[in-house]
Amino acid sequence: MRLGTGILFMTFMLLLSACSSQSSGVTDSFDEQVNEELGTEVFIPEYKEYPITSAQIVSAPTGDAKNLAVVYSRNKGTLMDEEFIDDYEKDMGSNVVYGLYDGEPWLFRITYSNVKTTISTDDTEMKNINGVDVRFSESKVKDEEVVLMFFNVEEGSYSIEFVLREGLTKDKAFGIAESIIKKTT
């Protein structure tokens, strides 16, 4: 009886740890390349309810600035074909490191930059999250609520654009920003 209880407890603990994990391993496929190209370790969260549909590195036309832009959607969709991805990279001046899935609707885009950002305070509000000043603004675009957030971390900065739809709320958006801040500070 004790052995059965012990096995049941161990199984429960394994299931609990698997369910609470944010990562499903998608970022493992591009972490090393991103860290090398941007010159620093970059944290990109993963969420079961918001699959990553693309990740791409975009270099500034001048200087050393590089950005990693990661798009999250409600549904992952179908992977675009290689010809489409090649054309996209040429048109956008980017290097796709993951995906280009046709997932819709896209809900948010996290962009990490290897340079710090300065943000005009005129049209933004500030919220302190775990000791980090997060600048944010809210607007309506085509009848949809959009929240933009910006914050600096030790080696660069993050900007996140949220479209509040499909159950994504302002509170969840701030929770996503908080999860990044907790891992990067």
Short mmCIF file of N, CA and C in Angstrom, two decimals:
data_model
loop_
_atom_site.label_atom_id
_atom_site.label_comp_id
_atom_site.label_asym_id
_atom_site.label_seq_id
_atom_site.Cartn_x
_atom_site.Cartn_y
_atom_site.Cartn_z
N MET A 1 0.82 -1.20 0.00
CA MET A 1 0.00 0.00 0.00
C MET A 1 0.86 1.26 0.00
N ARG A 2 1.95 1.28 0.78
CA ARG A 2 2.81 2.45 0.84
C ARG A 2 3.49 2.71 -0.51
N LEU A 3 3.93 1.66 -1.18
CA LEU A 3 4.59 1.81 -2.47
C LEU A 3 3.62 2.43 -3.47
N GLY A 4 2.37 1.98 -3.46
CA GLY A 4 1.35 2.54 -4.36
C GLY A 4 1.09 4.01 -4.07
N THR A 5 1.04 4.39 -2.81
CA THR A 5 0.83 5.78 -2.44
C THR A 5 2.02 6.63 -2.88
N GLY A 6 3.23 6.10 -2.70
CA GLY A 6 4.44 6.82 -3.11
C GLY A 6 4.47 7.04 -4.62
N ILE A 7 4.10 6.02 -5.37
CA ILE A 7 4.07 6.13 -6.84
C ILE A 7 3.01 7.13 -7.26
N LEU A 8 1.85 7.07 -6.62
CA LEU A 8 0.77 8.02 -6.93
C LEU A 8 1.22 9.45 -6.64
N PHE A 9 1.89 9.65 -5.50
CA PHE A 9 2.38 10.98 -5.15
C PHE A 9 3.40 11.48 -6.16
N MET A 10 4.35 10.61 -6.55
CA MET A 10 5.37 10.99 -7.54
C MET A 10 4.72 11.34 -8.88
N THR A 11 3.74 10.56 -9.30
CA THR A 11 3.04 10.83 -10.56
C THR A 11 2.33 12.18 -10.49
N PHE A 12 1.66 12.44 -9.37
CA PHE A 12 0.98 13.72 -9.18
C PHE A 12 1.96 14.87 -9.27
N MET A 13 3.12 14.76 -8.62
CA MET A 13 4.12 15.83 -8.62
C MET A 13 4.66 16.07 -10.04
N LEU A 14 4.89 15.00 -10.79
CA LEU A 14 5.37 15.15 -12.17
C LEU A 14 4.33 15.84 -13.03
N LEU A 15 3.07 15.46 -12.88
CA LEU A 15 1.99 16.10 -13.63
C LEU A 15 1.87 17.56 -13.25
N LEU A 16 1.96 17.86 -11.96
CA LEU A 16 1.85 19.24 -11.50
C LEU A 16 2.97 20.10 -12.07
N SER A 17 4.18 19.59 -12.07
CA SER A 17 5.29 20.39 -12.61
C SER A 17 5.16 20.55 -14.11
N ALA A 18 4.66 19.58 -14.82
CA ALA A 18 4.48 19.70 -16.27
C ALA A 18 3.40 20.71 -16.60
N CYS A 19 2.32 20.74 -15.82
CA CYS A 19 1.22 21.67 -16.09
C CYS A 19 1.60 23.11 -15.76
N SER A 20 2.47 23.31 -14.79
CA SER A 20 2.80 24.68 -14.40
C SER A 20 3.90 25.28 -15.25
N SER A 21 4.54 24.49 -16.07
CA SER A 21 5.64 25.00 -16.89
C SER A 21 5.12 25.86 -18.02
N GLN A 22 5.79 27.00 -18.26
CA GLN A 22 5.41 27.85 -19.37
C GLN A 22 6.02 27.36 -20.67
N SER A 23 7.11 26.63 -20.59
CA SER A 23 7.87 26.28 -21.79
C SER A 23 7.40 24.96 -22.39
N SER A 24 7.29 24.94 -23.71
CA SER A 24 6.99 23.70 -24.41
C SER A 24 8.14 23.32 -25.33
N GLY A 25 9.24 24.06 -25.27
CA GLY A 25 10.42 23.71 -26.02
C GLY A 25 10.60 24.39 -27.36
N VAL A 26 9.65 25.21 -27.79
CA VAL A 26 9.77 25.89 -29.08
C VAL A 26 10.99 26.78 -29.10
N THR A 27 11.21 27.56 -28.05
CA THR A 27 12.33 28.50 -28.05
C THR A 27 13.68 27.77 -28.00
N ASP A 28 13.68 26.52 -27.53
CA ASP A 28 14.92 25.75 -27.52
C ASP A 28 15.49 25.61 -28.93
N SER A 29 14.61 25.63 -29.94
CA SER A 29 15.05 25.44 -31.32
C SER A 29 15.78 26.65 -31.88
N PHE A 30 15.63 27.82 -31.26
CA PHE A 30 16.30 29.01 -31.79
C PHE A 30 17.08 29.81 -30.74
N ASP A 31 17.05 29.40 -29.48
CA ASP A 31 17.74 30.14 -28.41
C ASP A 31 19.20 30.41 -28.72
N GLU A 32 19.95 29.37 -29.06
CA GLU A 32 21.39 29.52 -29.26
C GLU A 32 21.70 30.50 -30.39
N GLN A 33 20.98 30.37 -31.50
CA GLN A 33 21.20 31.26 -32.64
C GLN A 33 20.88 32.71 -32.27
N VAL A 34 19.78 32.92 -31.57
CA VAL A 34 19.37 34.26 -31.16
C VAL A 34 20.40 34.86 -30.21
N ASN A 35 20.80 34.10 -29.20
CA ASN A 35 21.76 34.61 -28.23
C ASN A 35 23.08 34.98 -28.89
N GLU A 36 23.51 34.18 -29.87
CA GLU A 36 24.75 34.48 -30.58
C GLU A 36 24.62 35.74 -31.44
N GLU A 37 23.53 35.84 -32.19
CA GLU A 37 23.35 37.00 -33.09
C GLU A 37 23.12 38.30 -32.34
N LEU A 38 22.43 38.25 -31.20
CA LEU A 38 22.15 39.47 -30.45
C LEU A 38 23.21 39.77 -29.41
N GLY A 39 24.11 38.84 -29.17
CA GLY A 39 25.23 39.08 -28.26
C GLY A 39 24.87 39.04 -26.79
N THR A 40 23.73 38.46 -26.46
CA THR A 40 23.30 38.35 -25.06
C THR A 40 22.24 37.26 -24.96
N GLU A 41 22.00 36.80 -23.74
CA GLU A 41 20.93 35.83 -23.54
C GLU A 41 19.59 36.56 -23.57
N VAL A 42 18.67 35.99 -24.31
CA VAL A 42 17.35 36.59 -24.47
C VAL A 42 16.32 35.62 -23.91
N PHE A 43 15.43 36.13 -23.06
CA PHE A 43 14.36 35.29 -22.53
C PHE A 43 13.09 35.55 -23.33
N ILE A 44 12.54 34.50 -23.89
CA ILE A 44 11.25 34.58 -24.59
C ILE A 44 10.35 33.53 -23.95
N PRO A 45 9.24 33.96 -23.34
CA PRO A 45 8.35 32.99 -22.68
C PRO A 45 7.53 32.19 -23.68
N GLU A 46 7.05 31.05 -23.22
CA GLU A 46 6.15 30.23 -24.01
C GLU A 46 4.89 29.96 -23.18
N TYR A 47 3.76 29.94 -23.86
CA TYR A 47 2.48 29.71 -23.22
C TYR A 47 1.67 28.72 -24.04
N LYS A 48 1.11 27.73 -23.37
CA LYS A 48 0.30 26.73 -24.09
C LYS A 48 -0.90 27.37 -24.79
N GLU A 49 -1.51 28.36 -24.12
CA GLU A 49 -2.72 28.98 -24.70
C GLU A 49 -2.41 29.99 -25.80
N TYR A 50 -1.14 30.39 -25.94
CA TYR A 50 -0.73 31.35 -26.97
C TYR A 50 0.51 30.80 -27.69
N PRO A 51 0.32 29.93 -28.68
CA PRO A 51 1.49 29.36 -29.36
C PRO A 51 2.27 30.40 -30.17
N ILE A 52 3.58 30.20 -30.22
CA ILE A 52 4.45 31.05 -31.04
C ILE A 52 4.25 30.66 -32.49
N THR A 53 3.99 31.66 -33.34
CA THR A 53 3.79 31.38 -34.76
C THR A 53 4.94 31.85 -35.63
N SER A 54 5.80 32.72 -35.08
CA SER A 54 7.00 33.11 -35.82
C SER A 54 7.99 33.78 -34.88
N ALA A 55 9.25 33.67 -35.26
CA ALA A 55 10.33 34.38 -34.57
C ALA A 55 11.33 34.77 -35.64
N GLN A 56 11.71 36.04 -35.65
CA GLN A 56 12.64 36.51 -36.67
C GLN A 56 13.57 37.56 -36.09
N ILE A 57 14.78 37.58 -36.63
CA ILE A 57 15.78 38.56 -36.24
C ILE A 57 15.83 39.61 -37.34
N VAL A 58 15.74 40.86 -36.92
CA VAL A 58 15.78 41.98 -37.86
C VAL A 58 16.92 42.89 -37.44
N SER A 59 17.82 43.19 -38.37
CA SER A 59 18.94 44.09 -38.09
C SER A 59 18.59 45.49 -38.55
N ALA A 60 19.02 46.47 -37.76
CA ALA A 60 18.83 47.86 -38.16
C ALA A 60 19.70 48.14 -39.38
N PRO A 61 19.24 49.03 -40.27
CA PRO A 61 20.02 49.33 -41.47
C PRO A 61 21.40 49.91 -41.16
N THR A 62 21.51 50.60 -40.03
CA THR A 62 22.80 51.15 -39.62
C THR A 62 23.05 50.78 -38.16
N GLY A 63 24.28 50.69 -37.78
CA GLY A 63 24.62 50.40 -36.39
C GLY A 63 24.55 48.92 -36.08
N ASP A 64 24.63 48.62 -34.79
CA ASP A 64 24.67 47.24 -34.33
C ASP A 64 23.34 46.77 -33.75
N ALA A 65 22.31 47.59 -33.83
CA ALA A 65 21.03 47.22 -33.23
C ALA A 65 20.41 46.05 -33.98
N LYS A 66 19.95 45.07 -33.20
CA LYS A 66 19.23 43.92 -33.74
C LYS A 66 18.03 43.66 -32.85
N ASN A 67 16.96 43.21 -33.48
CA ASN A 67 15.73 42.89 -32.76
C ASN A 67 15.33 41.46 -33.01
N LEU A 68 14.76 40.84 -32.00
CA LEU A 68 14.11 39.54 -32.14
C LEU A 68 12.63 39.80 -31.96
N ALA A 69 11.83 39.53 -32.99
CA ALA A 69 10.38 39.72 -32.92
C ALA A 69 9.71 38.35 -32.91
N VAL A 70 8.90 38.11 -31.88
CA VAL A 70 8.22 36.83 -31.70
C VAL A 70 6.72 37.09 -31.64
N VAL A 71 5.97 36.39 -32.51
CA VAL A 71 4.53 36.58 -32.61
C VAL A 71 3.81 35.39 -31.98
N TYR A 72 2.78 35.70 -31.20
CA TYR A 72 1.95 34.70 -30.53
C TYR A 72 0.52 34.83 -31.07
N SER A 73 -0.12 33.70 -31.27
CA SER A 73 -1.49 33.69 -31.80
C SER A 73 -2.38 32.80 -30.96
N ARG A 74 -3.65 32.81 -31.27
CA ARG A 74 -4.59 31.91 -30.60
C ARG A 74 -4.38 30.48 -31.10
N ASN A 75 -4.19 30.34 -32.42
CA ASN A 75 -3.96 29.03 -33.03
C ASN A 75 -2.68 29.09 -33.85
N LYS A 76 -1.93 27.99 -33.85
CA LYS A 76 -0.65 27.97 -34.55
C LYS A 76 -0.83 27.98 -36.06
N GLY A 77 -1.78 27.23 -36.59
CA GLY A 77 -2.00 27.21 -38.03
C GLY A 77 -1.02 26.30 -38.74
N THR A 78 -0.88 26.53 -40.04
CA THR A 78 -0.04 25.72 -40.91
C THR A 78 1.26 26.45 -41.22
N LEU A 79 2.36 25.70 -41.25
CA LEU A 79 3.65 26.27 -41.59
C LEU A 79 3.66 26.67 -43.06
N MET A 80 4.12 27.89 -43.32
CA MET A 80 4.21 28.37 -44.70
C MET A 80 5.33 27.60 -45.40
N ASP A 81 5.25 27.53 -46.73
CA ASP A 81 6.28 26.77 -47.46
C ASP A 81 7.59 27.55 -47.54
N GLU A 82 8.65 26.84 -47.88
CA GLU A 82 10.00 27.41 -47.90
C GLU A 82 10.12 28.60 -48.85
N GLU A 83 9.47 28.55 -50.00
CA GLU A 83 9.52 29.65 -50.95
C GLU A 83 8.90 30.92 -50.35
N PHE A 84 7.77 30.77 -49.68
CA PHE A 84 7.11 31.90 -49.03
C PHE A 84 8.04 32.51 -47.98
N ILE A 85 8.67 31.65 -47.16
CA ILE A 85 9.55 32.13 -46.10
C ILE A 85 10.75 32.86 -46.69
N ASP A 86 11.33 32.31 -47.76
CA ASP A 86 12.47 32.97 -48.42
C ASP A 86 12.08 34.34 -48.95
N ASP A 87 10.92 34.43 -49.61
CA ASP A 87 10.44 35.71 -50.12
C ASP A 87 10.18 36.70 -48.98
N TYR A 88 9.59 36.21 -47.90
CA TYR A 88 9.30 37.03 -46.74
C TYR A 88 10.60 37.61 -46.16
N GLU A 89 11.62 36.76 -46.00
CA GLU A 89 12.90 37.23 -45.45
C GLU A 89 13.51 38.32 -46.33
N LYS A 90 13.44 38.14 -47.64
CA LYS A 90 13.98 39.15 -48.56
C LYS A 90 13.20 40.46 -48.45
N ASP A 91 11.86 40.35 -48.45
CA ASP A 91 11.02 41.55 -48.39
C ASP A 91 11.17 42.30 -47.06
N MET A 92 11.31 41.57 -45.98
CA MET A 92 11.34 42.17 -44.65
C MET A 92 12.77 42.45 -44.15
N GLY A 93 13.76 41.95 -44.86
CA GLY A 93 15.14 42.12 -44.40
C GLY A 93 15.37 41.42 -43.08
N SER A 94 14.83 40.22 -42.96
CA SER A 94 14.91 39.52 -41.69
C SER A 94 15.45 38.10 -41.88
N ASN A 95 15.72 37.47 -40.76
CA ASN A 95 16.14 36.08 -40.73
C ASN A 95 15.13 35.34 -39.87
N VAL A 96 14.29 34.53 -40.48
CA VAL A 96 13.28 33.77 -39.75
C VAL A 96 13.97 32.61 -39.04
N VAL A 97 13.88 32.59 -37.72
CA VAL A 97 14.51 31.52 -36.95
C VAL A 97 13.51 30.48 -36.47
N TYR A 98 12.22 30.80 -36.60
CA TYR A 98 11.19 29.82 -36.26
C TYR A 98 9.92 30.17 -37.01
N GLY A 99 9.32 29.16 -37.58
CA GLY A 99 7.99 29.26 -38.14
C GLY A 99 7.86 30.04 -39.41
N LEU A 100 6.94 30.83 -39.35
CA LEU A 100 6.03 31.54 -40.21
C LEU A 100 4.85 30.61 -40.41
N TYR A 101 4.13 30.44 -39.32
CA TYR A 101 2.86 29.73 -39.35
C TYR A 101 1.78 30.76 -39.64
N ASP A 102 0.70 30.32 -40.25
CA ASP A 102 -0.37 31.25 -40.61
C ASP A 102 -1.41 31.38 -39.50
N GLY A 103 -0.98 31.23 -38.25
CA GLY A 103 -1.88 31.27 -37.10
C GLY A 103 -2.65 32.56 -37.00
N GLU A 104 -3.92 32.45 -36.75
CA GLU A 104 -4.79 33.61 -36.59
C GLU A 104 -5.73 33.38 -35.42
N PRO A 105 -6.15 34.40 -34.79
CA PRO A 105 -5.66 35.76 -34.93
C PRO A 105 -4.40 35.93 -34.08
N TRP A 106 -3.49 36.79 -34.52
CA TRP A 106 -2.31 37.04 -33.69
C TRP A 106 -2.76 37.91 -32.53
N LEU A 107 -2.20 37.66 -31.37
CA LEU A 107 -2.63 38.34 -30.15
C LEU A 107 -1.58 39.30 -29.60
N PHE A 108 -0.32 38.90 -29.67
CA PHE A 108 0.71 39.81 -29.19
C PHE A 108 2.05 39.49 -29.84
N ARG A 109 2.89 40.53 -29.84
CA ARG A 109 4.24 40.41 -30.40
C ARG A 109 5.21 40.96 -29.36
N ILE A 110 6.17 40.10 -28.98
CA ILE A 110 7.24 40.51 -28.07
C ILE A 110 8.47 40.78 -28.92
N THR A 111 9.04 41.96 -28.77
CA THR A 111 10.26 42.31 -29.48
C THR A 111 11.35 42.62 -28.46
N TYR A 112 12.44 41.89 -28.58
CA TYR A 112 13.61 42.16 -27.75
C TYR A 112 14.62 42.89 -28.62
N SER A 113 15.19 43.97 -28.11
CA SER A 113 16.24 44.71 -28.80
C SER A 113 17.51 44.66 -27.98
N ASN A 114 18.64 44.53 -28.66
CA ASN A 114 19.91 44.48 -27.92
C ASN A 114 20.40 45.88 -27.54
N VAL A 115 19.57 46.89 -27.70
CA VAL A 115 19.89 48.24 -27.23
C VAL A 115 18.75 48.72 -26.32
N LYS A 116 19.09 49.57 -25.38
CA LYS A 116 18.07 50.12 -24.49
C LYS A 116 17.26 51.16 -25.25
N THR A 117 16.05 51.36 -24.80
CA THR A 117 15.16 52.31 -25.47
C THR A 117 14.88 53.49 -24.57
N THR A 118 14.66 54.63 -25.18
CA THR A 118 14.18 55.79 -24.46
C THR A 118 12.80 56.10 -25.03
N ILE A 119 11.88 56.32 -24.16
CA ILE A 119 10.48 56.46 -24.56
C ILE A 119 9.97 57.82 -24.11
N SER A 120 9.31 58.50 -25.00
CA SER A 120 8.69 59.77 -24.66
C SER A 120 7.64 59.52 -23.58
N THR A 121 7.63 60.35 -22.58
CA THR A 121 6.68 60.17 -21.48
C THR A 121 5.38 60.93 -21.71
N ASP A 122 5.27 61.65 -22.80
CA ASP A 122 4.08 62.47 -23.04
C ASP A 122 2.80 61.66 -23.17
N ASP A 123 2.87 60.58 -23.94
CA ASP A 123 1.64 59.84 -24.19
C ASP A 123 1.67 58.43 -23.61
N THR A 124 2.51 58.22 -22.60
CA THR A 124 2.56 56.92 -21.95
C THR A 124 2.33 57.06 -20.45
N GLU A 125 1.88 55.98 -19.87
CA GLU A 125 1.76 55.90 -18.42
C GLU A 125 2.87 54.98 -17.94
N MET A 126 3.11 54.97 -16.64
CA MET A 126 4.14 54.11 -16.10
C MET A 126 3.57 53.24 -14.99
N LYS A 127 4.01 52.00 -14.98
CA LYS A 127 3.66 51.07 -13.91
C LYS A 127 4.95 50.37 -13.50
N ASN A 128 5.22 50.33 -12.20
CA ASN A 128 6.41 49.66 -11.72
C ASN A 128 6.07 48.20 -11.45
N ILE A 129 6.79 47.30 -12.11
CA ILE A 129 6.58 45.86 -11.93
C ILE A 129 7.89 45.26 -11.46
N ASN A 130 7.90 44.76 -10.24
CA ASN A 130 9.09 44.14 -9.65
C ASN A 130 10.32 45.03 -9.78
N GLY A 131 10.16 46.32 -9.56
CA GLY A 131 11.28 47.25 -9.59
C GLY A 131 11.66 47.76 -10.96
N VAL A 132 10.92 47.39 -11.99
CA VAL A 132 11.22 47.83 -13.36
C VAL A 132 10.10 48.77 -13.81
N ASP A 133 10.49 49.93 -14.34
CA ASP A 133 9.52 50.89 -14.86
C ASP A 133 9.04 50.43 -16.23
N VAL A 134 7.76 50.12 -16.31
CA VAL A 134 7.15 49.70 -17.57
C VAL A 134 6.32 50.85 -18.09
N ARG A 135 6.67 51.36 -19.24
CA ARG A 135 5.89 52.40 -19.91
C ARG A 135 4.85 51.70 -20.76
N PHE A 136 3.63 52.23 -20.75
CA PHE A 136 2.58 51.62 -21.57
C PHE A 136 1.63 52.68 -22.07
N SER A 137 0.98 52.34 -23.17
CA SER A 137 -0.06 53.21 -23.72
C SER A 137 -1.18 52.32 -24.23
N GLU A 138 -2.36 52.90 -24.25
CA GLU A 138 -3.55 52.18 -24.73
C GLU A 138 -4.16 52.99 -25.87
N SER A 139 -4.65 52.28 -26.88
CA SER A 139 -5.30 52.95 -28.00
C SER A 139 -6.30 52.00 -28.65
N LYS A 140 -7.08 52.55 -29.55
CA LYS A 140 -8.02 51.75 -30.35
C LYS A 140 -7.52 51.76 -31.78
N VAL A 141 -7.43 50.58 -32.37
CA VAL A 141 -7.05 50.44 -33.77
C VAL A 141 -8.11 49.54 -34.42
N LYS A 142 -8.82 50.10 -35.38
CA LYS A 142 -9.89 49.34 -36.06
C LYS A 142 -10.83 48.69 -35.04
N ASP A 143 -11.29 49.45 -34.09
CA ASP A 143 -12.23 49.01 -33.06
C ASP A 143 -11.67 47.94 -32.12
N GLU A 144 -10.35 47.76 -32.10
CA GLU A 144 -9.75 46.81 -31.17
C GLU A 144 -8.84 47.55 -30.21
N GLU A 145 -8.88 47.13 -28.96
CA GLU A 145 -8.05 47.71 -27.92
C GLU A 145 -6.62 47.20 -28.08
N VAL A 146 -5.66 48.13 -28.13
CA VAL A 146 -4.25 47.79 -28.28
C VAL A 146 -3.50 48.38 -27.09
N VAL A 147 -2.64 47.56 -26.48
CA VAL A 147 -1.80 48.02 -25.39
C VAL A 147 -0.35 47.80 -25.80
N LEU A 148 0.45 48.87 -25.71
CA LEU A 148 1.88 48.80 -26.01
C LEU A 148 2.64 48.96 -24.70
N MET A 149 3.65 48.12 -24.49
CA MET A 149 4.48 48.20 -23.29
C MET A 149 5.95 48.22 -23.69
N PHE A 150 6.74 48.97 -22.92
CA PHE A 150 8.17 49.10 -23.17
C PHE A 150 8.90 49.08 -21.83
N PHE A 151 10.00 48.35 -21.77
CA PHE A 151 10.83 48.40 -20.57
C PHE A 151 12.25 47.95 -20.90
N ASN A 152 13.18 48.52 -20.15
CA ASN A 152 14.59 48.17 -20.30
C ASN A 152 14.96 47.07 -19.33
N VAL A 153 15.89 46.23 -19.76
CA VAL A 153 16.49 45.22 -18.91
C VAL A 153 17.99 45.46 -18.95
N GLU A 154 18.75 44.66 -18.24
CA GLU A 154 20.18 44.92 -18.11
C GLU A 154 20.90 45.05 -19.45
N GLU A 155 20.62 44.17 -20.39
CA GLU A 155 21.37 44.14 -21.65
C GLU A 155 20.62 44.73 -22.85
N GLY A 156 19.41 45.21 -22.68
CA GLY A 156 18.65 45.72 -23.82
C GLY A 156 17.27 46.18 -23.40
N SER A 157 16.28 45.88 -24.25
CA SER A 157 14.91 46.32 -23.95
C SER A 157 13.89 45.40 -24.60
N TYR A 158 12.70 45.46 -24.06
CA TYR A 158 11.56 44.73 -24.59
C TYR A 158 10.46 45.72 -24.96
N SER A 159 9.78 45.43 -26.04
CA SER A 159 8.53 46.12 -26.35
C SER A 159 7.52 45.03 -26.68
N ILE A 160 6.31 45.22 -26.21
CA ILE A 160 5.27 44.22 -26.43
C ILE A 160 4.02 44.93 -26.91
N GLU A 161 3.47 44.44 -28.00
CA GLU A 161 2.23 44.97 -28.55
C GLU A 161 1.15 43.91 -28.38
N PHE A 162 0.09 44.27 -27.63
CA PHE A 162 -1.02 43.37 -27.36
C PHE A 162 -2.26 43.86 -28.08
N VAL A 163 -3.00 42.94 -28.70
CA VAL A 163 -4.33 43.23 -29.21
C VAL A 163 -5.28 42.47 -28.29
N LEU A 164 -6.09 43.22 -27.54
CA LEU A 164 -6.94 42.60 -26.53
C LEU A 164 -8.18 42.01 -27.18
N ARG A 165 -8.06 40.74 -27.52
CA ARG A 165 -9.16 39.98 -28.13
C ARG A 165 -8.97 38.52 -27.78
N GLU A 166 -9.95 37.72 -28.09
CA GLU A 166 -9.85 36.27 -27.85
C GLU A 166 -9.53 35.94 -26.39
N GLY A 167 -10.07 36.73 -25.45
CA GLY A 167 -9.85 36.46 -24.03
C GLY A 167 -8.56 37.04 -23.46
N LEU A 168 -7.75 37.68 -24.30
CA LEU A 168 -6.54 38.35 -23.80
C LEU A 168 -6.96 39.69 -23.20
N THR A 169 -6.73 39.84 -21.90
CA THR A 169 -7.13 41.05 -21.19
C THR A 169 -5.91 41.89 -20.84
N LYS A 170 -6.17 43.10 -20.39
CA LYS A 170 -5.09 43.98 -19.95
C LYS A 170 -4.35 43.36 -18.77
N ASP A 171 -5.07 42.73 -17.86
CA ASP A 171 -4.42 42.07 -16.71
C ASP A 171 -3.50 40.95 -17.17
N LYS A 172 -3.95 40.15 -18.13
CA LYS A 172 -3.10 39.07 -18.67
C LYS A 172 -1.88 39.67 -19.37
N ALA A 173 -2.06 40.78 -20.06
CA ALA A 173 -0.94 41.43 -20.74
C ALA A 173 0.12 41.86 -19.72
N PHE A 174 -0.30 42.49 -18.63
CA PHE A 174 0.65 42.87 -17.60
C PHE A 174 1.29 41.64 -16.95
N GLY A 175 0.54 40.55 -16.85
CA GLY A 175 1.10 39.30 -16.33
C GLY A 175 2.21 38.76 -17.22
N ILE A 176 2.04 38.89 -18.53
CA ILE A 176 3.07 38.46 -19.48
C ILE A 176 4.32 39.32 -19.31
N ALA A 177 4.14 40.63 -19.22
CA ALA A 177 5.29 41.51 -18.99
C ALA A 177 5.98 41.15 -17.68
N GLU A 178 5.20 40.88 -16.64
CA GLU A 178 5.78 40.52 -15.35
C GLU A 178 6.58 39.23 -15.44
N SER A 179 6.10 38.25 -16.21
CA SER A 179 6.84 36.98 -16.34
C SER A 179 8.20 37.20 -17.00
N ILE A 180 8.28 38.12 -17.94
CA ILE A 180 9.56 38.44 -18.59
C ILE A 180 10.47 39.15 -17.60
N ILE A 181 9.93 40.12 -16.88
CA ILE A 181 10.72 40.88 -15.92
C ILE A 181 11.30 39.97 -14.84
N LYS A 182 10.50 39.03 -14.36
CA LYS A 182 10.98 38.11 -13.32
C LYS A 182 12.16 37.27 -13.81
N LYS A 183 12.17 36.92 -15.07
CA LYS A 183 13.25 36.09 -15.62
C LYS A 183 14.47 36.89 -16.06
N THR A 184 14.34 38.20 -16.22
CA THR A 184 15.43 38.99 -16.78
C THR A 184 16.06 39.96 -15.79
N THR A 185 15.52 40.06 -14.59
CA THR A 185 16.11 41.00 -13.61
C THR A 185 16.57 40.27 -12.38
#
